[in-house]
Coordinates of C-alpha atoms in Angstrom, one line a residue:
M1 CA 177.4 65.9 73.5
F2 CA 179.0 66.3 70.0
Y3 CA 181.7 64.5 68.2
E4 CA 184.1 65.4 65.3
V5 CA 184.2 62.5 62.9
I6 CA 186.5 61.7 59.9
P7 CA 184.2 60.3 57.2
V8 CA 185.7 57.7 54.8
R9 CA 183.9 59.2 51.8
L10 CA 185.3 62.3 50.2
F11 CA 182.4 64.8 50.5
R12 CA 184.1 67.9 49.0
E13 CA 187.5 68.6 47.4
D14 CA 189.2 69.7 50.6
G15 CA 187.1 67.2 52.6
G16 CA 188.1 66.8 56.3
I17 CA 186.2 66.5 59.5
L18 CA 182.4 66.8 60.2
T19 CA 180.6 67.3 63.5
Y20 CA 177.7 65.1 64.6
G21 CA 175.5 64.8 67.6
A22 CA 175.7 61.8 70.0
P23 CA 173.9 58.7 68.8
E24 CA 170.6 58.0 70.5
N25 CA 170.6 55.9 73.7
A26 CA 174.4 55.3 73.6
K27 CA 177.1 55.8 76.2
P28 CA 179.8 58.4 75.6
L29 CA 182.1 57.6 72.6
K30 CA 185.8 57.3 72.7
N31 CA 188.3 58.7 70.2
G32 CA 189.0 56.1 67.5
Q33 CA 185.6 54.4 67.5
V34 CA 184.1 53.4 64.2
V35 CA 180.6 54.7 63.5
E36 CA 178.0 55.0 60.8
I37 CA 177.1 58.6 59.9
P38 CA 174.6 60.3 57.6
L39 CA 176.3 62.2 54.8
G40 CA 174.3 63.9 52.1
K41 CA 171.4 61.8 51.1
G42 CA 173.1 58.6 52.1
K43 CA 175.2 57.1 54.9
T44 CA 178.8 56.2 55.2
Y45 CA 181.3 55.2 57.9
G46 CA 183.7 57.3 59.9
I47 CA 186.2 57.4 62.8
V48 CA 185.5 59.6 65.8
S49 CA 188.5 62.0 66.2
R50 CA 187.4 63.9 69.4
K51 CA 184.6 65.0 71.6
V52 CA 183.2 68.6 71.4
S53 CA 181.3 70.1 74.3
S54 CA 179.1 72.5 72.3
V55 CA 178.5 73.8 68.7
D56 CA 176.7 76.8 67.4
F57 CA 175.1 75.1 64.4
K58 CA 172.6 72.4 63.7
T59 CA 174.0 68.8 63.6
K60 CA 172.7 65.4 62.7
P61 CA 173.2 62.5 65.1
I62 CA 175.6 59.6 64.6
S63 CA 173.5 56.7 63.2
R64 CA 175.1 53.9 65.1
V65 CA 178.3 52.6 66.7
L66 CA 179.9 49.6 64.9
Y67 CA 182.3 48.5 67.6
E68 CA 182.7 49.1 71.3
E69 CA 186.4 48.8 70.9
S70 CA 188.2 51.9 69.5
L71 CA 191.2 52.0 67.1
P72 CA 194.5 52.3 69.0
P73 CA 195.6 55.9 69.6
H74 CA 198.6 55.5 67.2
I75 CA 196.2 54.8 64.3
L76 CA 194.4 58.0 64.8
K77 CA 197.7 59.9 64.9
S78 CA 198.9 58.1 61.8
I79 CA 195.7 59.2 59.9
F80 CA 196.4 62.9 60.6
W81 CA 200.1 62.6 60.0
L82 CA 199.7 60.9 56.6
S83 CA 197.2 63.5 55.5
E84 CA 199.6 66.3 56.4
Y85 CA 202.8 64.7 55.3
Y86 CA 201.6 63.7 51.9
D87 CA 199.0 66.5 51.4
A88 CA 196.2 63.9 51.1
P89 CA 192.5 64.4 51.9
L90 CA 191.7 63.0 55.4
P91 CA 188.7 60.8 54.2
L92 CA 190.9 59.0 51.6
V93 CA 193.5 58.4 54.3
A94 CA 191.0 57.2 56.9
R95 CA 189.4 54.8 54.4
M96 CA 192.7 52.9 54.1
F97 CA 192.5 52.0 57.8
L98 CA 189.1 50.3 57.6
P99 CA 188.4 47.0 55.8
Q100 CA 186.3 46.9 52.7
G101 CA 182.8 45.7 53.5
I102 CA 182.9 47.0 57.1
G103 CA 179.4 47.0 58.6
K104 CA 178.4 43.7 56.9
K105 CA 177.7 40.9 59.3
R106 CA 180.1 38.0 58.8
R107 CA 179.8 34.4 59.9
K108 CA 181.7 33.7 63.1
T109 CA 184.8 31.6 62.9
A110 CA 186.7 29.7 65.5
E111 CA 188.6 31.9 68.0
R112 CA 192.4 32.0 67.7
S113 CA 194.1 29.6 69.9
N114 CA 196.0 31.0 72.9
K115 CA 198.9 28.5 72.4
K116 CA 202.1 29.3 74.3
F117 CA 205.1 30.3 72.3
A118 CA 208.4 28.4 72.1
S119 CA 210.9 29.7 74.6
S120 CA 213.1 32.5 73.3
S121 CA 216.1 30.3 74.0
D122 CA 214.9 28.0 71.2
I123 CA 215.9 30.4 68.5
P124 CA 219.6 29.9 67.8
L125 CA 221.9 32.8 67.0
N126 CA 225.5 32.6 66.0
S127 CA 228.1 35.1 67.3
A128 CA 227.6 37.6 64.4
Q129 CA 223.9 37.5 64.9
L130 CA 224.2 38.0 68.7
R131 CA 226.5 41.0 68.1
A132 CA 224.0 42.5 65.6
L133 CA 221.1 42.0 68.0
K134 CA 223.0 43.7 70.8
E135 CA 223.9 46.6 68.5
L136 CA 220.3 47.0 67.4
K137 CA 219.1 47.2 71.0
S138 CA 221.8 49.8 71.9
I139 CA 220.7 52.3 69.2
N140 CA 218.9 55.4 70.5
T141 CA 216.8 56.2 67.5
T142 CA 213.6 54.2 67.0
T143 CA 214.3 53.4 63.3
R144 CA 217.3 51.1 62.8
L145 CA 218.7 49.7 59.6
L146 CA 219.8 46.1 59.6
F147 CA 222.1 45.7 56.6
G148 CA 222.6 42.0 56.4
I149 CA 224.2 40.3 53.4
T150 CA 222.2 37.5 51.7
G151 CA 222.3 34.4 53.7
S152 CA 223.5 36.1 56.9
G153 CA 220.4 35.0 58.9
K154 CA 218.4 38.2 59.3
T155 CA 215.3 36.0 59.8
N156 CA 216.7 34.6 63.1
I157 CA 217.2 38.1 64.4
Y158 CA 213.6 38.9 63.4
L159 CA 212.4 35.8 65.3
K160 CA 214.4 36.6 68.4
L161 CA 213.3 40.2 68.6
S162 CA 209.7 39.2 68.0
Q163 CA 209.9 36.5 70.7
E164 CA 211.2 39.0 73.3
V165 CA 208.5 41.5 72.4
L166 CA 205.7 38.9 72.7
D167 CA 207.1 37.7 76.0
S168 CA 206.7 41.3 77.2
G169 CA 203.0 41.3 76.4
H170 CA 203.3 43.4 73.2
S171 CA 202.5 42.6 69.5
V172 CA 204.5 42.7 66.3
I173 CA 203.9 43.8 62.8
L174 CA 206.1 42.2 60.1
L175 CA 205.9 43.8 56.7
V176 CA 207.0 41.9 53.5
P177 CA 206.9 43.4 50.0
E178 CA 204.8 40.6 48.6
I179 CA 203.6 37.4 50.3
A180 CA 204.4 35.4 47.1
L181 CA 208.1 36.6 47.3
T182 CA 208.5 35.8 51.0
S183 CA 206.7 32.5 51.5
Q184 CA 209.6 30.9 53.4
L185 CA 209.8 33.8 55.9
V186 CA 206.0 33.6 56.5
Q187 CA 206.3 29.8 56.9
V188 CA 209.1 30.1 59.5
F189 CA 207.1 32.6 61.6
E190 CA 203.9 30.5 61.5
Q191 CA 205.9 27.4 62.6
T192 CA 207.7 29.3 65.4
F193 CA 204.7 31.2 66.7
S194 CA 201.9 28.7 66.0
G195 CA 198.4 30.1 66.6
Q196 CA 199.5 33.7 67.1
V197 CA 200.2 34.7 63.5
S198 CA 197.7 36.4 61.2
V199 CA 198.7 36.7 57.6
I200 CA 197.1 39.4 55.4
H201 CA 197.4 39.2 51.6
S202 CA 195.4 40.1 48.5
N203 CA 194.3 36.5 47.9
K204 CA 192.0 36.6 50.9
T205 CA 188.4 37.4 50.4
E206 CA 186.8 40.6 51.6
A207 CA 185.1 38.7 54.4
E208 CA 188.3 37.0 55.5
R209 CA 190.2 40.3 55.6
Q210 CA 187.4 41.9 57.7
I211 CA 187.3 39.0 60.1
I212 CA 191.1 39.3 60.6
W213 CA 190.8 43.0 61.1
E214 CA 188.0 42.6 63.7
K215 CA 190.0 39.9 65.6
T216 CA 193.0 42.2 65.6
L217 CA 190.9 45.1 66.9
K218 CA 189.4 43.0 69.8
S219 CA 192.4 40.9 70.7
T220 CA 194.0 41.3 74.1
I221 CA 196.7 38.8 73.7
P222 CA 200.1 39.4 71.9
Q223 CA 200.0 38.7 68.2
I224 CA 202.0 38.9 65.0
I225 CA 200.5 40.5 61.9
I226 CA 202.3 39.6 58.7
G227 CA 201.5 41.2 55.4
A228 CA 202.3 43.8 52.7
R229 CA 202.2 47.5 53.4
S230 CA 198.5 47.4 54.4
A231 CA 199.3 45.3 57.4
L232 CA 200.8 48.4 59.0
L233 CA 197.3 49.9 59.0
S234 CA 196.0 47.0 61.2
P235 CA 194.4 48.1 64.6
V236 CA 197.0 46.3 66.6
Q237 CA 196.8 47.0 70.4
N238 CA 200.0 47.3 72.4
L239 CA 202.3 47.3 69.4
G240 CA 205.9 46.8 70.5
L241 CA 207.9 46.2 67.3
I242 CA 207.7 46.8 63.5
I243 CA 209.9 44.8 61.2
I244 CA 210.2 45.7 57.4
D245 CA 211.8 42.9 55.5
E246 CA 213.4 43.6 52.1
A247 CA 213.1 47.3 53.0
H248 CA 214.5 48.4 49.6
E249 CA 211.5 47.2 47.7
E250 CA 209.5 49.7 45.7
A251 CA 206.3 47.8 46.6
Y252 CA 206.3 49.6 50.0
F253 CA 205.2 52.8 48.1
Q254 CA 201.5 53.1 47.3
E255 CA 201.2 54.5 43.8
N256 CA 197.4 55.2 43.8
N257 CA 195.9 58.0 45.9
P258 CA 196.6 58.5 48.7
R259 CA 200.3 58.0 47.7
Y260 CA 202.5 57.2 50.7
S261 CA 205.6 55.2 51.7
A262 CA 205.0 52.4 54.3
L263 CA 208.6 52.9 55.4
R264 CA 207.9 56.5 56.4
L265 CA 204.7 55.6 58.1
A266 CA 206.4 52.8 60.0
S267 CA 209.1 55.2 61.2
F268 CA 206.5 57.7 62.3
T269 CA 204.5 55.1 64.2
A270 CA 207.6 53.8 65.9
G271 CA 208.7 57.3 66.9
N272 CA 205.2 58.0 68.2
L273 CA 205.1 54.8 70.3
K274 CA 208.8 54.9 71.1
I275 CA 209.2 51.3 69.9
P276 CA 211.9 49.8 67.5
C277 CA 211.3 49.8 63.8
I278 CA 213.8 47.6 61.9
Y279 CA 214.5 48.0 58.2
G280 CA 216.0 44.7 57.1
T281 CA 217.7 44.3 53.7
A282 CA 220.8 43.0 51.9
T283 CA 220.7 45.9 49.5
P284 CA 219.6 49.1 51.3
L285 CA 218.2 52.1 49.5
V286 CA 220.9 54.7 49.1
S287 CA 218.8 57.3 50.9
D288 CA 218.1 55.0 53.8
Y289 CA 221.7 53.9 54.1
H290 CA 222.9 57.6 54.0
L291 CA 220.4 58.6 56.7
A292 CA 221.2 55.6 58.9
K293 CA 224.9 56.4 58.7
S294 CA 224.3 60.0 59.7
K295 CA 222.0 59.0 62.6
N296 CA 224.3 56.2 63.8
S297 CA 221.4 53.7 63.4
L298 CA 223.2 51.3 61.1
V299 CA 223.9 47.7 62.0
T300 CA 225.9 45.5 59.6
L301 CA 225.7 41.7 59.4
D302 CA 228.3 40.6 56.9
Q303 CA 228.9 37.0 57.9
K304 CA 227.0 34.1 56.3
A305 CA 224.9 32.2 58.8
K306 CA 226.1 28.8 57.6
I307 CA 229.8 27.8 57.9
S308 CA 229.4 25.7 54.8
A309 CA 228.2 28.7 52.8
K310 CA 230.6 29.6 50.0
T311 CA 231.1 32.6 47.6
P312 CA 229.8 31.4 44.2
N313 CA 232.2 31.2 41.3
I314 CA 230.8 34.0 39.1
K315 CA 231.7 34.3 35.4
I316 CA 230.9 37.4 33.4
I317 CA 229.8 36.6 29.8
D318 CA 230.0 39.5 27.3
L319 CA 226.9 39.3 25.1
K320 CA 228.7 41.2 22.3
D321 CA 231.2 38.2 22.0
N322 CA 229.4 35.7 19.7
S323 CA 232.0 33.0 20.5
H324 CA 230.2 32.4 23.8
F325 CA 226.9 31.6 22.0
T326 CA 227.6 29.0 19.4
R327 CA 225.1 26.5 20.8
N328 CA 222.2 28.9 21.5
R329 CA 221.6 32.6 21.0
Y330 CA 220.2 33.2 24.5
F331 CA 222.3 30.9 26.7
S332 CA 226.1 30.9 26.7
N333 CA 228.1 27.7 26.2
E334 CA 229.4 28.0 29.7
L335 CA 225.9 28.2 31.2
L336 CA 224.6 25.3 29.2
G337 CA 227.5 23.2 30.3
S338 CA 226.8 23.9 33.9
I339 CA 223.1 23.0 33.4
E340 CA 224.1 19.7 31.9
D341 CA 226.4 18.9 34.9
N342 CA 223.6 19.8 37.3
L343 CA 221.1 17.5 35.6
K344 CA 223.6 14.6 36.0
S345 CA 224.2 15.5 39.6
G346 CA 220.6 16.1 40.6
Y347 CA 221.2 19.8 41.3
Q348 CA 218.9 22.8 40.3
T349 CA 219.5 25.7 38.0
L350 CA 217.8 29.1 38.2
I351 CA 217.5 31.2 35.0
F352 CA 216.7 34.8 35.7
H353 CA 215.4 37.4 33.2
N354 CA 213.3 40.4 34.4
R355 CA 211.0 40.5 31.4
R356 CA 207.9 38.4 30.8
G357 CA 206.4 37.0 27.6
S358 CA 208.0 35.7 24.4
A359 CA 209.0 38.8 22.5
S360 CA 208.9 42.5 23.4
L361 CA 208.6 43.9 19.9
T362 CA 206.3 43.0 17.0
I363 CA 207.0 44.8 13.7
C364 CA 206.5 44.6 10.0
E365 CA 209.7 43.7 8.2
K366 CA 208.8 45.8 5.2
C367 CA 207.2 49.1 6.3
G368 CA 208.2 49.2 10.0
W369 CA 204.7 49.1 11.4
Q370 CA 204.8 48.3 15.2
A371 CA 202.2 46.6 17.3
L372 CA 201.3 49.2 19.9
C373 CA 198.6 49.2 22.7
P374 CA 195.7 51.4 21.6
N375 CA 195.4 52.6 25.2
C376 CA 199.0 53.2 26.2
F377 CA 200.8 53.6 22.9
L378 CA 203.4 51.2 24.2
P379 CA 204.8 48.1 22.5
L380 CA 202.7 44.9 22.8
T381 CA 204.4 41.8 24.1
L382 CA 204.0 38.5 22.2
H383 CA 202.9 35.6 24.4
A384 CA 203.6 32.6 22.2
D385 CA 201.8 30.0 24.4
N386 CA 198.4 31.6 23.6
Y387 CA 199.7 33.3 20.5
E388 CA 198.4 36.7 21.5
L389 CA 199.8 40.2 22.0
I390 CA 199.4 41.7 25.5
C391 CA 200.1 45.1 27.0
H392 CA 202.0 44.7 30.3
T393 CA 200.7 48.1 31.4
C394 CA 196.9 48.0 31.0
G395 CA 196.3 44.3 30.2
Y396 CA 194.9 44.9 26.7
K397 CA 195.0 41.7 24.5
T398 CA 194.7 41.1 20.8
N399 CA 195.4 38.4 18.3
V400 CA 198.7 38.4 16.4
P401 CA 198.0 39.7 12.9
T402 CA 198.7 37.4 9.9
C403 CA 199.9 40.3 7.8
C404 CA 200.8 44.0 8.4
P405 CA 197.7 46.1 9.0
E406 CA 199.3 49.0 7.1
C407 CA 201.0 47.5 4.0
K408 CA 199.5 44.0 4.1
H409 CA 203.1 42.5 3.9
P410 CA 203.0 38.9 5.3
N411 CA 206.3 39.0 7.2
I412 CA 205.6 40.1 10.8
I413 CA 208.7 39.6 12.9
H414 CA 209.1 39.4 16.7
K415 CA 212.2 40.8 18.4
G416 CA 213.4 40.8 22.0
F417 CA 212.7 38.0 24.4
G418 CA 211.1 37.2 27.7
T419 CA 210.7 34.3 30.2
K420 CA 208.2 32.4 28.0
L421 CA 210.6 32.3 25.1
L422 CA 213.4 31.2 27.4
E423 CA 211.2 28.4 28.8
T424 CA 210.5 27.2 25.2
E425 CA 214.3 27.3 24.3
I426 CA 215.3 25.4 27.5
K427 CA 212.7 22.7 26.9
K428 CA 214.1 22.2 23.4
L429 CA 217.6 21.9 24.7
F430 CA 216.9 19.7 27.7
K431 CA 213.9 17.5 26.7
D432 CA 214.0 15.3 29.7
A433 CA 214.4 18.0 32.3
K434 CA 211.6 19.2 34.6
V435 CA 211.2 22.8 33.8
A436 CA 209.0 25.5 35.4
R437 CA 208.5 29.2 34.8
F438 CA 207.4 31.6 37.5
D439 CA 206.4 35.2 36.8
A440 CA 203.4 37.5 36.9
D441 CA 201.7 35.5 34.1
N442 CA 201.3 32.5 36.3
K443 CA 197.8 31.6 37.4
K444 CA 196.7 29.1 40.0
P445 CA 197.8 26.3 40.4
E446 CA 201.0 27.4 38.6
T447 CA 202.2 30.1 41.0
L448 CA 205.4 29.8 43.0
N449 CA 203.4 29.6 46.2
A450 CA 201.4 26.6 45.0
N451 CA 204.6 24.8 43.8
Y452 CA 206.9 26.0 46.6
D453 CA 207.5 22.5 48.0
K454 CA 208.4 21.1 44.6
V455 CA 210.9 23.9 44.0
K456 CA 212.4 23.6 47.5
N457 CA 212.7 19.8 47.4
G458 CA 214.5 19.8 44.0
D459 CA 211.6 18.2 42.1
I460 CA 212.0 20.9 39.4
D461 CA 215.4 20.8 37.6
I462 CA 215.4 24.2 35.9
I463 CA 213.5 27.2 37.3
I464 CA 212.9 30.2 35.0
G465 CA 211.5 33.5 36.1
T466 CA 211.5 37.2 36.8
Q467 CA 212.0 39.0 40.2
T468 CA 209.6 36.5 41.7
L469 CA 212.6 34.3 42.1
A470 CA 215.2 36.9 43.0
K471 CA 214.4 37.3 46.7
G472 CA 213.5 35.4 49.8
L473 CA 214.1 31.9 48.5
D474 CA 216.5 29.5 50.1
L475 CA 216.7 26.5 47.7
P476 CA 218.8 23.6 49.1
M477 CA 219.4 22.0 45.7
L478 CA 220.3 25.1 43.8
A479 CA 223.8 25.0 42.3
T480 CA 223.7 27.5 39.4
V481 CA 222.2 30.9 38.6
G482 CA 222.1 32.2 35.1
V483 CA 221.3 35.9 34.5
V484 CA 220.4 36.2 30.9
Q485 CA 220.8 39.9 30.5
A486 CA 222.0 41.7 33.6
D487 CA 221.8 45.3 32.1
S488 CA 218.3 45.1 30.7
G489 CA 217.0 47.8 33.2
L490 CA 219.9 50.2 32.9
S491 CA 218.5 52.0 29.9
L492 CA 215.3 53.1 31.6
P493 CA 215.1 57.0 31.9
D494 CA 214.8 57.0 35.6
F495 CA 217.1 58.1 38.5
S496 CA 216.5 54.8 40.3
A497 CA 217.2 52.5 37.3
E498 CA 220.8 51.8 38.4
E499 CA 219.8 51.2 42.0
K500 CA 217.1 48.7 41.0
T501 CA 219.5 46.9 38.6
F502 CA 222.0 46.5 41.5
H503 CA 219.3 45.3 43.9
L504 CA 218.0 42.6 41.5
L505 CA 221.5 41.4 40.5
S506 CA 222.7 41.2 44.1
Q507 CA 219.6 39.5 45.2
V508 CA 219.4 36.8 42.5
L509 CA 223.1 36.0 42.9
G510 CA 222.4 35.6 46.6
R511 CA 220.2 32.6 45.9
V512 CA 223.3 30.4 45.3
G513 CA 226.2 29.5 47.5
R514 CA 224.1 29.2 50.7
G515 CA 225.9 26.1 52.0
H516 CA 223.5 23.3 51.0
V517 CA 225.4 21.8 48.1
D518 CA 229.1 21.7 47.2
K519 CA 228.7 23.6 43.9
A520 CA 228.0 27.3 43.6
E521 CA 228.2 28.9 40.2
A522 CA 226.7 32.0 38.5
F523 CA 226.9 33.2 34.9
V524 CA 226.1 36.8 34.3
Q525 CA 225.4 37.7 30.7
T526 CA 225.6 41.4 29.9
Y527 CA 226.3 43.9 27.1
Q528 CA 228.0 46.2 29.7
P529 CA 230.6 44.1 31.6
E530 CA 232.5 47.3 32.5
S531 CA 229.5 49.0 34.1
E532 CA 230.1 50.1 37.7
V533 CA 226.7 48.8 38.7
I534 CA 227.2 45.4 37.1
K535 CA 230.7 45.0 38.6
S536 CA 229.5 46.1 42.1
G537 CA 226.5 43.8 41.9
I538 CA 228.5 40.8 40.8
N539 CA 231.0 41.3 43.7
S540 CA 228.3 42.1 46.2
D541 CA 230.3 45.3 46.8
Y542 CA 227.6 47.6 48.3
Q543 CA 230.1 50.2 49.4
S544 CA 231.5 50.8 45.9
F545 CA 228.0 50.9 44.5
Y546 CA 226.9 53.4 47.2
N547 CA 229.8 55.7 46.6
Y548 CA 229.3 55.6 42.9
I549 CA 225.5 56.3 43.1
L550 CA 225.9 59.0 45.8
S551 CA 228.2 61.0 43.6
R552 CA 225.8 60.8 40.7
R553 CA 222.8 61.7 42.8
K554 CA 224.6 64.8 44.2
I555 CA 225.4 66.0 40.7
G556 CA 221.8 65.3 39.5
H557 CA 220.1 66.9 42.5
F558 CA 218.4 63.7 43.5
P559 CA 217.7 62.1 46.9
P560 CA 219.2 62.0 49.5
F561 CA 220.5 65.5 48.7
Y562 CA 217.2 66.9 47.5
Y563 CA 213.6 66.1 48.2
L564 CA 211.6 65.0 45.1
G565 CA 208.1 65.5 43.9
K566 CA 206.2 64.5 40.8
L567 CA 203.4 66.7 39.7
S568 CA 201.3 65.1 36.9
I569 CA 198.1 66.1 35.2
T570 CA 195.8 63.9 33.1
Y571 CA 193.2 65.0 30.5
K572 CA 191.3 63.2 27.8
T573 CA 193.2 65.1 25.1
E574 CA 196.9 65.8 24.9
A575 CA 196.2 69.5 24.1
A576 CA 194.4 70.0 27.4
S577 CA 197.2 68.3 29.3
V578 CA 199.9 70.4 27.7
K579 CA 197.8 73.6 28.2
Y580 CA 197.2 73.0 31.9
I581 CA 200.7 71.6 32.8
N582 CA 202.2 74.7 31.2
S583 CA 200.0 77.0 33.3
Y584 CA 201.2 75.3 36.5
Y585 CA 204.8 75.4 35.3
R586 CA 204.5 79.2 34.9
L587 CA 203.4 79.5 38.6
I588 CA 206.0 77.0 39.9
K589 CA 209.0 78.6 38.2
K590 CA 208.4 81.8 40.2
S591 CA 209.6 80.0 43.3
N592 CA 213.3 80.5 44.2
K593 CA 213.3 77.5 46.6
V594 CA 211.9 74.8 44.4
F595 CA 213.5 73.7 41.1
A596 CA 211.2 72.5 38.4
S597 CA 211.9 70.5 35.3
L598 CA 210.3 71.5 32.0
P599 CA 206.9 69.9 31.4
T600 CA 207.3 66.5 29.7
P601 CA 205.1 63.6 28.7
A602 CA 205.0 60.9 31.4
F603 CA 206.7 57.6 30.6
H604 CA 203.3 56.0 30.2
E605 CA 201.9 59.1 28.5
H606 CA 198.6 57.6 27.1
T607 CA 196.4 55.3 29.2
T608 CA 192.7 54.6 29.4
S609 CA 192.4 57.7 31.7
G610 CA 193.8 60.0 29.0
Y611 CA 197.1 61.8 28.4
T612 CA 199.5 62.5 31.3
W613 CA 202.2 65.2 31.4
Q614 CA 204.4 65.9 34.4
I615 CA 206.8 68.2 36.1
V616 CA 209.6 66.9 38.4
L617 CA 210.1 69.1 41.5
R618 CA 213.3 69.2 43.6
A619 CA 213.9 71.2 46.8
K620 CA 216.4 71.1 49.7
S621 CA 213.5 71.5 52.1
R622 CA 210.5 69.2 52.1
N623 CA 208.4 71.9 53.7
D624 CA 209.3 74.2 50.8
L625 CA 208.1 71.6 48.3
L626 CA 204.9 70.9 50.2
S627 CA 204.2 74.7 50.7
L628 CA 204.6 75.3 47.0
V629 CA 202.2 72.5 46.0
K630 CA 199.6 73.6 48.5
S631 CA 199.7 77.2 47.1
L632 CA 198.8 75.9 43.6
P633 CA 195.2 76.2 42.4
S634 CA 193.3 73.0 43.1
N635 CA 192.4 70.8 40.1
P636 CA 190.9 67.3 40.2
H637 CA 193.1 66.4 37.3
L638 CA 196.3 67.3 39.1
H639 CA 198.1 64.6 41.1
L640 CA 201.1 64.9 43.4
S641 CA 203.5 62.1 44.4
L642 CA 205.9 63.1 47.1
D643 CA 209.2 61.2 47.6
P644 CA 208.4 58.9 44.7
P645 CA 210.7 55.8 44.4
S646 CA 210.6 56.2 40.6
L647 CA 209.8 58.9 38.0
L648 CA 208.4 56.5 35.5

């Protein structure tokens, strides 16, 4: 007996499937079993794809079988689909579905408790939620978009659907963009389905992740797997439901090879198993909303869950009008007045700015020298707490120079601002207030997760942060949101810049007015108060935003009207990158079905890997795009990103 096996190590450029003989003294293998195989002079692991009755060439035997249990059939189908859909080598795709350190012996842990669930009747739904639930169940397509405004209670619908699926003997996968951003959602699921929830996240050790993977593989009882996009790769038996919370988030797209969208994989899996896949979001991606409307798979939940919830009183502050900033250059007089009132009343304030650090630009006042990262050639950001310059792209760090390295002038100035500078300013203005900053610079025990109870209970008066605070938080004591510069992302040279700005603004304003306290205010500071994106975000007017963006996407030949690809090439020298990207451009422009941009440097042109240049591809047919790319000469320096959420 012989078996075709997908190795998890790339053995040649177009690496795919290898054939092996049956392992010695072993019973017949099943498709999806994980095995150890000889490859070259060493050994690796692989997944059995199918049995072969005979071969006309010499084979080596499979070394050993790791598990008697096989991966569920939908996992094997997903591996082949991902490889074909994203033109990715099978071994690299297969590797994602096995935990790191597989094959190592781990210490046994206590078995999961088989505790009974709460009755499905224990999960309360209001009339709007019941209507949305009924509509979701009536849709014929497997993928369904739940467009629920912030505070409408999408979580209760997730809970109810999960309960019904578990009662039927099937399991659930719940995807979240980042565990740190959705701690409340995870907490609710763990409390409701005690003992039946496994949470996967990057803070778990290799051993912990492998143990969870093995338990999932071997489990015969219904379970809920919660995690970021990798949770979708779990070997869940009898899968009955996939839920994707905050479905608009860019984190669901894997940027490193193999590049893929967890949303597309979830839809494929649901279609294959004929089970529901729910995209839940308050700010749908334009492409997903457009598709859901055309497929009649859209359900809208536009009523706040709490009767006491109120629309916040939102005031737009024009940053160009200095009369609003007589007390402080970063915070308007109106915002400062609201903070003072909150401190007297015991309410919380949230200050949002989507940029870390203290200053984003360090330059010489005399000759114009600028502090740039030697790896990326991008501006270094000042972090005043440690008084060092840090690259937010590659992590490079250096001390702040005492004088200009070029002209030796002593006046080095810092421009721009980030959350660390805002924290410093707030502490100067409100010396007795309890202030905390949460962003990507936080280390344990200063993370939002570690301080979640303090934030929720109102022990912190003023919260400052980036997008870490924009989503998934329901803060009972929050009365005011201040957006320091709402248009900071609009100037980025990317087709998705306006969409991301709208998402962030809508999400952060949705933190206030949820019905816990009798005050709900928001102050939005912007240089572009007349921007359609800013106005739509402030008014939570998704339809106006959608119509505006759709017209712009149509003119620019962007999704959902065209399929998108980003072809990039990286070499150690810029000359080599330019030479080879131009050679590919000459081949691509011969196509009359695919439109190609001129070769240009990537947004992050220079990194530790070298110089990157790129070509943006557009086509009305995805197959035309894929066929063209497959026809190009292979090159290990060439990288393809299909359906990228961003071109930066």
